[in-house]
PDB file of C-alpha atoms and ligand atoms in Angstrom:
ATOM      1  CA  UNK A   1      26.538  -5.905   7.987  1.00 96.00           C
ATOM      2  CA  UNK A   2      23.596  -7.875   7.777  1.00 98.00           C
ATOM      3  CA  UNK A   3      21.853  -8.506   4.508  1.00 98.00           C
ATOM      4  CA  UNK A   4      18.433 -11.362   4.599  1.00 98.00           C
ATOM      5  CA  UNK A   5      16.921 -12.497   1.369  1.00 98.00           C
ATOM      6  CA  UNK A   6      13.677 -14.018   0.744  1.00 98.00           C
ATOM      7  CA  UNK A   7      13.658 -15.605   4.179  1.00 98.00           C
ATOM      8  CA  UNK A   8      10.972 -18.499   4.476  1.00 98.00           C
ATOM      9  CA  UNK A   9      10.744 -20.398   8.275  1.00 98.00           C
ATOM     10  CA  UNK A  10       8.334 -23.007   9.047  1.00 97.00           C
ATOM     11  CA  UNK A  11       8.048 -24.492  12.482  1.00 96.00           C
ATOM     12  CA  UNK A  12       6.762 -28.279  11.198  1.00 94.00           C
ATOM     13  CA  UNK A  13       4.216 -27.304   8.847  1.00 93.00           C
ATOM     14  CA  UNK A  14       2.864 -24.227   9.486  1.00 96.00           C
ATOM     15  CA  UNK A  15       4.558 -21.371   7.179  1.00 97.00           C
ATOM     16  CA  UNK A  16       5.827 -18.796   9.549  1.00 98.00           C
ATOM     17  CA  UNK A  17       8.376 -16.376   7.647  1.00 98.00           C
ATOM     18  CA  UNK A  18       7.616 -15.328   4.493  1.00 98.00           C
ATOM     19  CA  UNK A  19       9.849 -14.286   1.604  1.00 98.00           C
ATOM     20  CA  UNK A  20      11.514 -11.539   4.228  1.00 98.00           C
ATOM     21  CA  UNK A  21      14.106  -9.008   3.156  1.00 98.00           C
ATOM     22  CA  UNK A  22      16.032  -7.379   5.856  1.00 98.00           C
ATOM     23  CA  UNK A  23      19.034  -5.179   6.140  1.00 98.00           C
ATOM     24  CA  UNK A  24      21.193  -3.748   8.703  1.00 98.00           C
ATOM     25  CA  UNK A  25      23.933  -0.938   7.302  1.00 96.00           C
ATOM     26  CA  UNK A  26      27.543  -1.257  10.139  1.00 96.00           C
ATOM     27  CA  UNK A  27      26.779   1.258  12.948  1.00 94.00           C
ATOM     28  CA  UNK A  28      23.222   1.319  12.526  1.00 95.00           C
ATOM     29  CA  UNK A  29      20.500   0.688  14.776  1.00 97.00           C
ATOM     30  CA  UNK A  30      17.361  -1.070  12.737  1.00 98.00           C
ATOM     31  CA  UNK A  31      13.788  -1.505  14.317  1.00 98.00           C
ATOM     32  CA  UNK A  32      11.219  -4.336  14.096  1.00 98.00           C
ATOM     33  CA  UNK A  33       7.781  -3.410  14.802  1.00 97.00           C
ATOM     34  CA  UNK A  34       4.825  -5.797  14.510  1.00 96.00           C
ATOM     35  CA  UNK A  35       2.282  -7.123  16.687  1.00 94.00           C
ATOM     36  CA  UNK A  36       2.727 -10.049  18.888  1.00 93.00           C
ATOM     37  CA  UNK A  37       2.736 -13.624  17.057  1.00 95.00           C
ATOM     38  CA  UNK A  38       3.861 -12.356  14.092  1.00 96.00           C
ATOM     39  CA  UNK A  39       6.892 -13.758  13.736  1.00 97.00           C
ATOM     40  CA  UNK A  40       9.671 -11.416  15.190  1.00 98.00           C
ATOM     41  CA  UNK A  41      11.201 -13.405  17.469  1.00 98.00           C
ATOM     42  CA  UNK A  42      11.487 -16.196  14.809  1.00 98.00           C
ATOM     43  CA  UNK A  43      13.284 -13.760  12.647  1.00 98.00           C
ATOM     44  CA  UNK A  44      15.694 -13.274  15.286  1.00 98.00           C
ATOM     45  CA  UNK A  45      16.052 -17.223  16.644  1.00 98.00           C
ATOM     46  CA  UNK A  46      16.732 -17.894  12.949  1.00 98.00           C
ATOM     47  CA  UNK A  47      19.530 -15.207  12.220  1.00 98.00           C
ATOM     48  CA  UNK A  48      20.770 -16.875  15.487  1.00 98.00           C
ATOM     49  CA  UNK A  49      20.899 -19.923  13.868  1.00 97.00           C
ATOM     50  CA  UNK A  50      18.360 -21.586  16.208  1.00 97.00           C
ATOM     51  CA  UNK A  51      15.890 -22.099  13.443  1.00 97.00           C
ATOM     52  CA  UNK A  52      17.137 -23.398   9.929  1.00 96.00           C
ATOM     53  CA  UNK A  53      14.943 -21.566   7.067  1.00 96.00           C
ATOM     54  CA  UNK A  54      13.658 -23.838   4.754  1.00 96.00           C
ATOM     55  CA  UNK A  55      14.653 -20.955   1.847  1.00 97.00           C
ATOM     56  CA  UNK A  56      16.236 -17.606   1.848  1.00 97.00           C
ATOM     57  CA  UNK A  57      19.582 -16.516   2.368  1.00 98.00           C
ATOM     58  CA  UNK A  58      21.281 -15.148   5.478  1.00 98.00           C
ATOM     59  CA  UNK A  59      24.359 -12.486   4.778  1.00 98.00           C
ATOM     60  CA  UNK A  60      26.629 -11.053   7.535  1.00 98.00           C
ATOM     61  CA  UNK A  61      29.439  -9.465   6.651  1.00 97.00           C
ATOM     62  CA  UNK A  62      29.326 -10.905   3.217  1.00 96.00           C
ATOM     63  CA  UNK A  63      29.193 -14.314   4.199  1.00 97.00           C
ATOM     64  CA  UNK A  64      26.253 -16.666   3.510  1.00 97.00           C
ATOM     65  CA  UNK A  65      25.655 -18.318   7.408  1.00 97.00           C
ATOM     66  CA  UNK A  66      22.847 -20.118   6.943  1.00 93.00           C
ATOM     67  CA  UNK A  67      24.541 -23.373   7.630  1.00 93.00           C
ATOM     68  CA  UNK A  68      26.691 -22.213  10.624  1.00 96.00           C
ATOM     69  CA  UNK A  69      26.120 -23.499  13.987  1.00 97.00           C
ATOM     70  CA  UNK A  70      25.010 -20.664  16.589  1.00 97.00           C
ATOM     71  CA  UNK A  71      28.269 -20.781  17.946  1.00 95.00           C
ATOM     72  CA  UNK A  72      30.006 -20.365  15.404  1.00 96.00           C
ATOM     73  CA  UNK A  73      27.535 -17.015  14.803  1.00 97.00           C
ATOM     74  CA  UNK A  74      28.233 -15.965  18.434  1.00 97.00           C
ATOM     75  CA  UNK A  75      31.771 -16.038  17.371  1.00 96.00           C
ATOM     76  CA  UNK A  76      31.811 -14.253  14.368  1.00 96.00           C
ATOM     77  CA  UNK A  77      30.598 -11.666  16.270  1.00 97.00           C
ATOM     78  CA  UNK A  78      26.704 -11.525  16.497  1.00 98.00           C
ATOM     79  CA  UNK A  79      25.213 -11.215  19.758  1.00 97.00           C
ATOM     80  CA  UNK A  80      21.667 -12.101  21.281  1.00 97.00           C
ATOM     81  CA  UNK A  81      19.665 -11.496  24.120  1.00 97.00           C
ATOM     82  CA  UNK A  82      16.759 -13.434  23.968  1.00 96.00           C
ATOM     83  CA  UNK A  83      13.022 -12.458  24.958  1.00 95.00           C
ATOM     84  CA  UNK A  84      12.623 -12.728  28.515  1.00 91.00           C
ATOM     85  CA  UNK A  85      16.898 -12.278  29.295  1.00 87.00           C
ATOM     86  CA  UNK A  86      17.113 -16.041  30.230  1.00 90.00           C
ATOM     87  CA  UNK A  87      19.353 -15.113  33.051  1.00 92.00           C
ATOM     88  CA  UNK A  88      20.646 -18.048  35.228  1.00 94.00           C
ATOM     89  CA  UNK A  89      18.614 -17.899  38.631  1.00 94.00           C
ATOM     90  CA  UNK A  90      21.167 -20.193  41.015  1.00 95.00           C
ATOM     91  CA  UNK A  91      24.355 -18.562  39.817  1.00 96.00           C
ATOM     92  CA  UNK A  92      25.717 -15.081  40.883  1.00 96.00           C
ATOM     93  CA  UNK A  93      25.442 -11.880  38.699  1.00 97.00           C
ATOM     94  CA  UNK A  94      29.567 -12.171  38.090  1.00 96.00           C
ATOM     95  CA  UNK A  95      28.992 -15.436  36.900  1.00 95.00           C
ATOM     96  CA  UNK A  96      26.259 -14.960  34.488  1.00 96.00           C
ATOM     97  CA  UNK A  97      28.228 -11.836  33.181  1.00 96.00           C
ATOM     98  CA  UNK A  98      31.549 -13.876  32.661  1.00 95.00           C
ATOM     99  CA  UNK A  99      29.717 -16.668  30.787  1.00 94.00           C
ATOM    100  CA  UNK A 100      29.417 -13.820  28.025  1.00 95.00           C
ATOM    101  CA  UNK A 101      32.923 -14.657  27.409  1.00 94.00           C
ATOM    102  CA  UNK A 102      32.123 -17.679  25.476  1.00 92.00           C
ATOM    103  CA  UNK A 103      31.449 -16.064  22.687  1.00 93.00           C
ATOM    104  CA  UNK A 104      34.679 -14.933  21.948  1.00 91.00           C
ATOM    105  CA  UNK A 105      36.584 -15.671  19.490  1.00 87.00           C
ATOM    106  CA  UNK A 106      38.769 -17.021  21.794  1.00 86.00           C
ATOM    107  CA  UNK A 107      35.899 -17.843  24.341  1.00 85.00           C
ATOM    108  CA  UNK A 108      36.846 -18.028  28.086  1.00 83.00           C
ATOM    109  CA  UNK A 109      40.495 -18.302  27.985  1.00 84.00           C
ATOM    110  CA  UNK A 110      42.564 -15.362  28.339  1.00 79.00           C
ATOM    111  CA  UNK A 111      41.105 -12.725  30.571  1.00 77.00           C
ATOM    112  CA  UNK A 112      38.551 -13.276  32.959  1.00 82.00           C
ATOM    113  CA  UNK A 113      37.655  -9.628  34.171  1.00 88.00           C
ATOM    114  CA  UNK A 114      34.674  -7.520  33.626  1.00 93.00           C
ATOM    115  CA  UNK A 115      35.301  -4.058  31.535  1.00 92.00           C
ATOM    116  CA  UNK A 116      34.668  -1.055  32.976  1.00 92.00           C
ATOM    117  CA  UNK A 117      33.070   0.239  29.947  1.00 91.00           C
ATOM    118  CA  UNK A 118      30.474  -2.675  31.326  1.00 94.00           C
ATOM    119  CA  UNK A 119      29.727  -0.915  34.415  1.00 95.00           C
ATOM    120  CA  UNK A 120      29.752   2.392  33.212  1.00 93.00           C
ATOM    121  CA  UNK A 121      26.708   1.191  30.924  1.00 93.00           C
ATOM    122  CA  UNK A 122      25.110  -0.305  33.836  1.00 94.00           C
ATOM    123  CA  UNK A 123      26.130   0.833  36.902  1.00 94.00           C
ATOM    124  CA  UNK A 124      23.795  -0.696  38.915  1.00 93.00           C
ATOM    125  CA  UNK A 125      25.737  -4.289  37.859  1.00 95.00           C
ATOM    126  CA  UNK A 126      28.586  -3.734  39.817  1.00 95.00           C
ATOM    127  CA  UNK A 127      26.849  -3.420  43.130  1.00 95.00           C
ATOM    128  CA  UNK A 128      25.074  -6.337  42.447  1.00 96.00           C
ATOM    129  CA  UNK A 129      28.200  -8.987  41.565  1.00 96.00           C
ATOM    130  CA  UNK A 130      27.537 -11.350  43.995  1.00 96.00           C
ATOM    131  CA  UNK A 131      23.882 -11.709  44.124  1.00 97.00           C
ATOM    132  CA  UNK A 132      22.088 -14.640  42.382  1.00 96.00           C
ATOM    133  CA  UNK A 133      21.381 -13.728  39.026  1.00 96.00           C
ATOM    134  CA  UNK A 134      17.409 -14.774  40.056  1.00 95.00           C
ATOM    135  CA  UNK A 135      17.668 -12.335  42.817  1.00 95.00           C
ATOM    136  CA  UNK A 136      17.375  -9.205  40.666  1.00 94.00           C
ATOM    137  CA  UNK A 137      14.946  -7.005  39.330  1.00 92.00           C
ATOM    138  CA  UNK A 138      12.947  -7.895  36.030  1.00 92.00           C
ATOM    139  CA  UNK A 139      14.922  -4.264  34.922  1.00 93.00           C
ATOM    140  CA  UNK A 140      18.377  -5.709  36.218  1.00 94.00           C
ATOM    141  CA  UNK A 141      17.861  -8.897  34.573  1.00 95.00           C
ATOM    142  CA  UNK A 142      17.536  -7.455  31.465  1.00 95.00           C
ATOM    143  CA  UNK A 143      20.205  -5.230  32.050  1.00 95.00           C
ATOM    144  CA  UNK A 144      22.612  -7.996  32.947  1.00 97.00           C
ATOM    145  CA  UNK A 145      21.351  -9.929  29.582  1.00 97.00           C
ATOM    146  CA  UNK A 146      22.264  -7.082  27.851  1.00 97.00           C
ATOM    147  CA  UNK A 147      25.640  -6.574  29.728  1.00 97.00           C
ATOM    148  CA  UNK A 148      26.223 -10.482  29.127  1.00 97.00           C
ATOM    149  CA  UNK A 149      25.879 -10.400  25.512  1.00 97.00           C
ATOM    150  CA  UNK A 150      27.895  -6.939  25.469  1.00 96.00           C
ATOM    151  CA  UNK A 151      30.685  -9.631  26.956  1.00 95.00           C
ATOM    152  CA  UNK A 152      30.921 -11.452  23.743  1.00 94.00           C
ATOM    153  CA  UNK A 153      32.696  -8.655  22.250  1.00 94.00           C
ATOM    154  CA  UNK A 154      30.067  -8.532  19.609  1.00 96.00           C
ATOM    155  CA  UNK A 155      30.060  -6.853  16.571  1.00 97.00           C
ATOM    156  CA  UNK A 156      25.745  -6.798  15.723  1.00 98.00           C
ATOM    157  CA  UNK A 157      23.101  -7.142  18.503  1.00 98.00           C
ATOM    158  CA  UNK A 158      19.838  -8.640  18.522  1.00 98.00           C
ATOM    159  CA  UNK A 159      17.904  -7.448  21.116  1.00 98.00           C
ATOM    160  CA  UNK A 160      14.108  -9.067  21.434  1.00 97.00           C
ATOM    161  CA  UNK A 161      12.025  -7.232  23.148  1.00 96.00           C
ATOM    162  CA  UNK A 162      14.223  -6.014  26.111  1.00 96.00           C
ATOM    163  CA  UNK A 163      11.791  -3.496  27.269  1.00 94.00           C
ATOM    164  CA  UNK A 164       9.137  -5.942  27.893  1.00 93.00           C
ATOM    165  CA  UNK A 165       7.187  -6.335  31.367  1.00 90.00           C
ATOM    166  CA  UNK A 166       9.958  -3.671  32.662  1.00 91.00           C
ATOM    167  CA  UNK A 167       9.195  -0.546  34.548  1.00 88.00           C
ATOM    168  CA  UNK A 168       9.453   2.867  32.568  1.00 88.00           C
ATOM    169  CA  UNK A 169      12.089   4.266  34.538  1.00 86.00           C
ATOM    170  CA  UNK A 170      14.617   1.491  33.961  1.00 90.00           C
ATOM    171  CA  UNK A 171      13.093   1.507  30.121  1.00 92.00           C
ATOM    172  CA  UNK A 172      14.671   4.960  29.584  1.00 92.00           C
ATOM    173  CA  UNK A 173      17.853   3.908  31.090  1.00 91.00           C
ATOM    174  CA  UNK A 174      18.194   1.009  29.231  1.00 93.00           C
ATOM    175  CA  UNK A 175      17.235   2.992  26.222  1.00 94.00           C
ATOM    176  CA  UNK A 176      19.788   4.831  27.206  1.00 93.00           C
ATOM    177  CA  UNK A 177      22.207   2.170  27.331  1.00 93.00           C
ATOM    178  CA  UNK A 178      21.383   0.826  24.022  1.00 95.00           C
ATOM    179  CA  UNK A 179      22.214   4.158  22.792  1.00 94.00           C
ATOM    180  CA  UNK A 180      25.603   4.531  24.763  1.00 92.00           C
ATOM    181  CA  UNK A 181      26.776   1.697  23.427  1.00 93.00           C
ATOM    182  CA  UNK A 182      26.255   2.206  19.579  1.00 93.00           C
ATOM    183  CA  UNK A 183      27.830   5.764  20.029  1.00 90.00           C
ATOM    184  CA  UNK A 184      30.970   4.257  21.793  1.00 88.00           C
ATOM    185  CA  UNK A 185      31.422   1.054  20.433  1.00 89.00           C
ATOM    186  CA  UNK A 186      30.413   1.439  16.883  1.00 90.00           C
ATOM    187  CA  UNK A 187      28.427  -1.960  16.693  1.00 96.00           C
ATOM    188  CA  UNK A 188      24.765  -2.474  14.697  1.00 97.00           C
ATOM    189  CA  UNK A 189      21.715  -3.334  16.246  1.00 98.00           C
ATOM    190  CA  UNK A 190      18.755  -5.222  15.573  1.00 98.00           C
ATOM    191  CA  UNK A 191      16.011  -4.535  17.662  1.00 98.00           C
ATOM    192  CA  UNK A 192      12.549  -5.834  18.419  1.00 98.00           C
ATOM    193  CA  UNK A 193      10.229  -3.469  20.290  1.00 95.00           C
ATOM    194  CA  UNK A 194       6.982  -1.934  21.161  1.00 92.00           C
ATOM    195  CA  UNK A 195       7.924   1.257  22.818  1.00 92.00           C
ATOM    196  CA  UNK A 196       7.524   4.211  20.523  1.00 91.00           C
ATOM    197  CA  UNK A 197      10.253   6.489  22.697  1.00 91.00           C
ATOM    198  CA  UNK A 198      12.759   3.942  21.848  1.00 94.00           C
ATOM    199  CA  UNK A 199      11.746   2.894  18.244  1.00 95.00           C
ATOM    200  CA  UNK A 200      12.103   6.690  17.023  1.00 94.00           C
ATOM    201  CA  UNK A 201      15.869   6.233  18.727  1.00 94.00           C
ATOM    202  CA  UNK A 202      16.703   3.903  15.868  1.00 96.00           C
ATOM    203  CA  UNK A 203      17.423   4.774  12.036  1.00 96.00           C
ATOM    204  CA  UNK A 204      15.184   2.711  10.559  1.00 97.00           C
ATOM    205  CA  UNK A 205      12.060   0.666  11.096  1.00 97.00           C
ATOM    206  CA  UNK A 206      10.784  -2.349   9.252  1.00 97.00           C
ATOM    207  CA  UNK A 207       7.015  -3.783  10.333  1.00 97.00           C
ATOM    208  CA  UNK A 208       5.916  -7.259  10.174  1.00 97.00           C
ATOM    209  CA  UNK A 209       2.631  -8.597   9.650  1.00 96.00           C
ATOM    210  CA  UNK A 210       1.953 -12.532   8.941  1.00 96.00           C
ATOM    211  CA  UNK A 211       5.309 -13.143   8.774  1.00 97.00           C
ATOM    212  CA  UNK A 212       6.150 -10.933   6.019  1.00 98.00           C
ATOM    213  CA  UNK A 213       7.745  -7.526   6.270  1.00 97.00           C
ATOM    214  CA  UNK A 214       4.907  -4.908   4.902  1.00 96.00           C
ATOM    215  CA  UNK A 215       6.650  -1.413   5.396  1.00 94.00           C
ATOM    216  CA  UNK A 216       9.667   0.038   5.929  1.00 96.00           C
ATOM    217  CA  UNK A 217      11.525   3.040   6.447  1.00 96.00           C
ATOM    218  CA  UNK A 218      13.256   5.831   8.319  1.00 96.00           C
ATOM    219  CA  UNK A 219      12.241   6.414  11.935  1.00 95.00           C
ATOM    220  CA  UNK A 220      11.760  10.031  11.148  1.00 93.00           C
ATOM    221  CA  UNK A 221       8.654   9.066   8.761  1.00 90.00           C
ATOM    222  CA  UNK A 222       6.687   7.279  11.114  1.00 89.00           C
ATOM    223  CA  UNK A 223       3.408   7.744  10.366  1.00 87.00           C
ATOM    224  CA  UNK A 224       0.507   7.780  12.831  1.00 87.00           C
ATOM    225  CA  UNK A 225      -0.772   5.138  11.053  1.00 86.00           C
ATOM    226  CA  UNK A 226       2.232   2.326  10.487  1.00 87.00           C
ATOM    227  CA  UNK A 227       2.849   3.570  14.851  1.00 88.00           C
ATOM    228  CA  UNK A 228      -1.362   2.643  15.015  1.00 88.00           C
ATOM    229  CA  UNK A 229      -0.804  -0.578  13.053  1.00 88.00           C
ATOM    230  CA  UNK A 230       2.212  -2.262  14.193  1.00 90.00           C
ATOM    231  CA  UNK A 231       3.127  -1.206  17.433  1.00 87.00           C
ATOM    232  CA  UNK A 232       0.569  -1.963  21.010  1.00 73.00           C
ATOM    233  CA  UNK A 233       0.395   2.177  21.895  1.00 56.00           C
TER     234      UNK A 233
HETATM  235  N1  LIG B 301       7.935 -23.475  19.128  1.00 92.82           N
HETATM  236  C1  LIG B 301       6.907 -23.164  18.316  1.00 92.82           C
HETATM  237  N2  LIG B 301       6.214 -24.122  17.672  1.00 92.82           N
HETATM  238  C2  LIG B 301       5.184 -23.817  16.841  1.00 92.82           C
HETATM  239  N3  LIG B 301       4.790 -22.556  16.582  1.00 92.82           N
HETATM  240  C3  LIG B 301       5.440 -21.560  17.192  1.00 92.82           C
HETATM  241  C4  LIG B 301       6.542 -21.795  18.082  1.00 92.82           C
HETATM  242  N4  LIG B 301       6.992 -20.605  18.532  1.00 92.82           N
HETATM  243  C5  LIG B 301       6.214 -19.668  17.954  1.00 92.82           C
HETATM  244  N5  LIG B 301       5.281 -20.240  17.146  1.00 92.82           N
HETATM  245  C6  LIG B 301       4.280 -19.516  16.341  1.00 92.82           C
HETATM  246  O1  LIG B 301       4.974 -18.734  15.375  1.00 92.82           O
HETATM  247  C7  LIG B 301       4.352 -17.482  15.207  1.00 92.82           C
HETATM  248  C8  LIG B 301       5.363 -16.370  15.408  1.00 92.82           C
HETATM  249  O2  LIG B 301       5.821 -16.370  16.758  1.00 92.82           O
HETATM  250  P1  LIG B 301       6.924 -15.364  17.262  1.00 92.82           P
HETATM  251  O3  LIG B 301       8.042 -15.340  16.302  1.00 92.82           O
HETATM  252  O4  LIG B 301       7.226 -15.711  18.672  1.00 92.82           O
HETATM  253  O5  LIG B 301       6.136 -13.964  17.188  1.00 92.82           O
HETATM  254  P2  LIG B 301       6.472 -12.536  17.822  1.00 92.82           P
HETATM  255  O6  LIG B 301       7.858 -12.577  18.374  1.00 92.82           O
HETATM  256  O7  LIG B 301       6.303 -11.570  16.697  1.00 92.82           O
HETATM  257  O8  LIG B 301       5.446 -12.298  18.903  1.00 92.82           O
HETATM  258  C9  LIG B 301       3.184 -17.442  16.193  1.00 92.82           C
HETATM  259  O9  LIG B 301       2.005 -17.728  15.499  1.00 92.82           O
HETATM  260  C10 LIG B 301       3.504 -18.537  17.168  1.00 92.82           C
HETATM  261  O10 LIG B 301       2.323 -19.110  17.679  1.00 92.82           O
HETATM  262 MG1  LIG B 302       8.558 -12.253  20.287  1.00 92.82          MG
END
């Protein structure tokens, strides 16, 4: 699904990403653990296409994207919701949900209506349409990011961090969520996070240290030391 090779990111001079290797198998969930600054959520900004490397290759589905415009990538099915949700504060949550629909292939022409399969994720949404999209929770916010991106129709999700600053009830439901939506839509997921509970959900781990991935692994071989290392417990 998604195949990186020898990955190397600079932002002006300073060397950020270094020779990284990555792959996510179709249907999996894949974990990256590291400690903050280390270069995580350039990983992701750059499979986004909001970086360019400066070398390294960037596979998904077969095809080389490293010169595709983010669009285009939103298109061709990979999704992203960015670290802190970047929710739109002034419009309402229907809004912010339906300008998901950009990134399908088709973008917003066609159908303008909100799945159920949507609100059966997050329930909470659909009580909630007509509030401004600042007016919600830090947990709802990051729920609606996730429901937004889930709008795109997307075939591989990054997800950076979207347990961060959020209280630990709504972290088990959107855990939860994460999980629902692998099991009934099929789709991959890349996923950056510091919460054990929901790093041992995934298949496999990979940890990041200066930039460069160190280890790497099933979730079910987590060691008490990489979990020490890489992850703030
Ligand atoms: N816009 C930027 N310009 C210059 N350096 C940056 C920028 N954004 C992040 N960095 C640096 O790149 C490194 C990796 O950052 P980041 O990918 O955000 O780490 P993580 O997501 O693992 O916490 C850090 O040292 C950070 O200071
Ligand atoms: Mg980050």
């Amino acid at each position: 699904m998604l195949n990186i090779s020898q990955l190397n990111v600079y932002y002006g001079e300073s060397h950020i990403l270094r020779n990284v290797d990555l792959n996510v198998t179709a249907g999996q969930m894949v974990c990256l653990i590291g400690r903050n600054g280390v270069g995580k959520t350039t990983l992701l900004k750059t499979i986004m296409g909001l970086l360019k490397p400066r070398l390294g290759t960037i596979k998904y589905k077969g095809e080389e994207i490293g010169k595709r415009t983010t669009d285009r990538r939103a298109k061709m099915g990979i999704g992203y919701v960015p670290q802190g949700r970047e929710i739109i504060p002034r419009i309402t949550v229907k809004e912010n949900l339906l300008l998901g629909l950009e990134a399908r292939p088709q973008g917003r022409k066609g159908k303008q209506d909100i799945p159920d399969h949507i609100f059966e994720l997050f329930p909470v949404l659909k009580t909630m349409l007509s509030r401004m999209g600042g007016d919600l929770s830090g947990g709802q916010q990051q729920q609606l990011a996730i429901a937004r991106a889930l709008m795109g129709e997307p075939q591989l999700l990054l997800l950076d961090e979207p347990t961060e600053g959020i209280q630990p009830s709504i972290i088990l439901e959107i855990e939860n969520a994460v999980k629902g939506i692998i099991k009934t839509t099929g789709i991959s997921v890349l996923l950056v996070e510091q919460h054990l509970h929901f790093v041992r959900q995934a298949d496999r781990y990979y940890a990041m240290q200066k930039g460069g991935i160190v280890a790497s692994g099933s979730t079910s071989e987590l060691s008490q030391d990489v979990i020490q290392q890489f992850l703030a417990v």
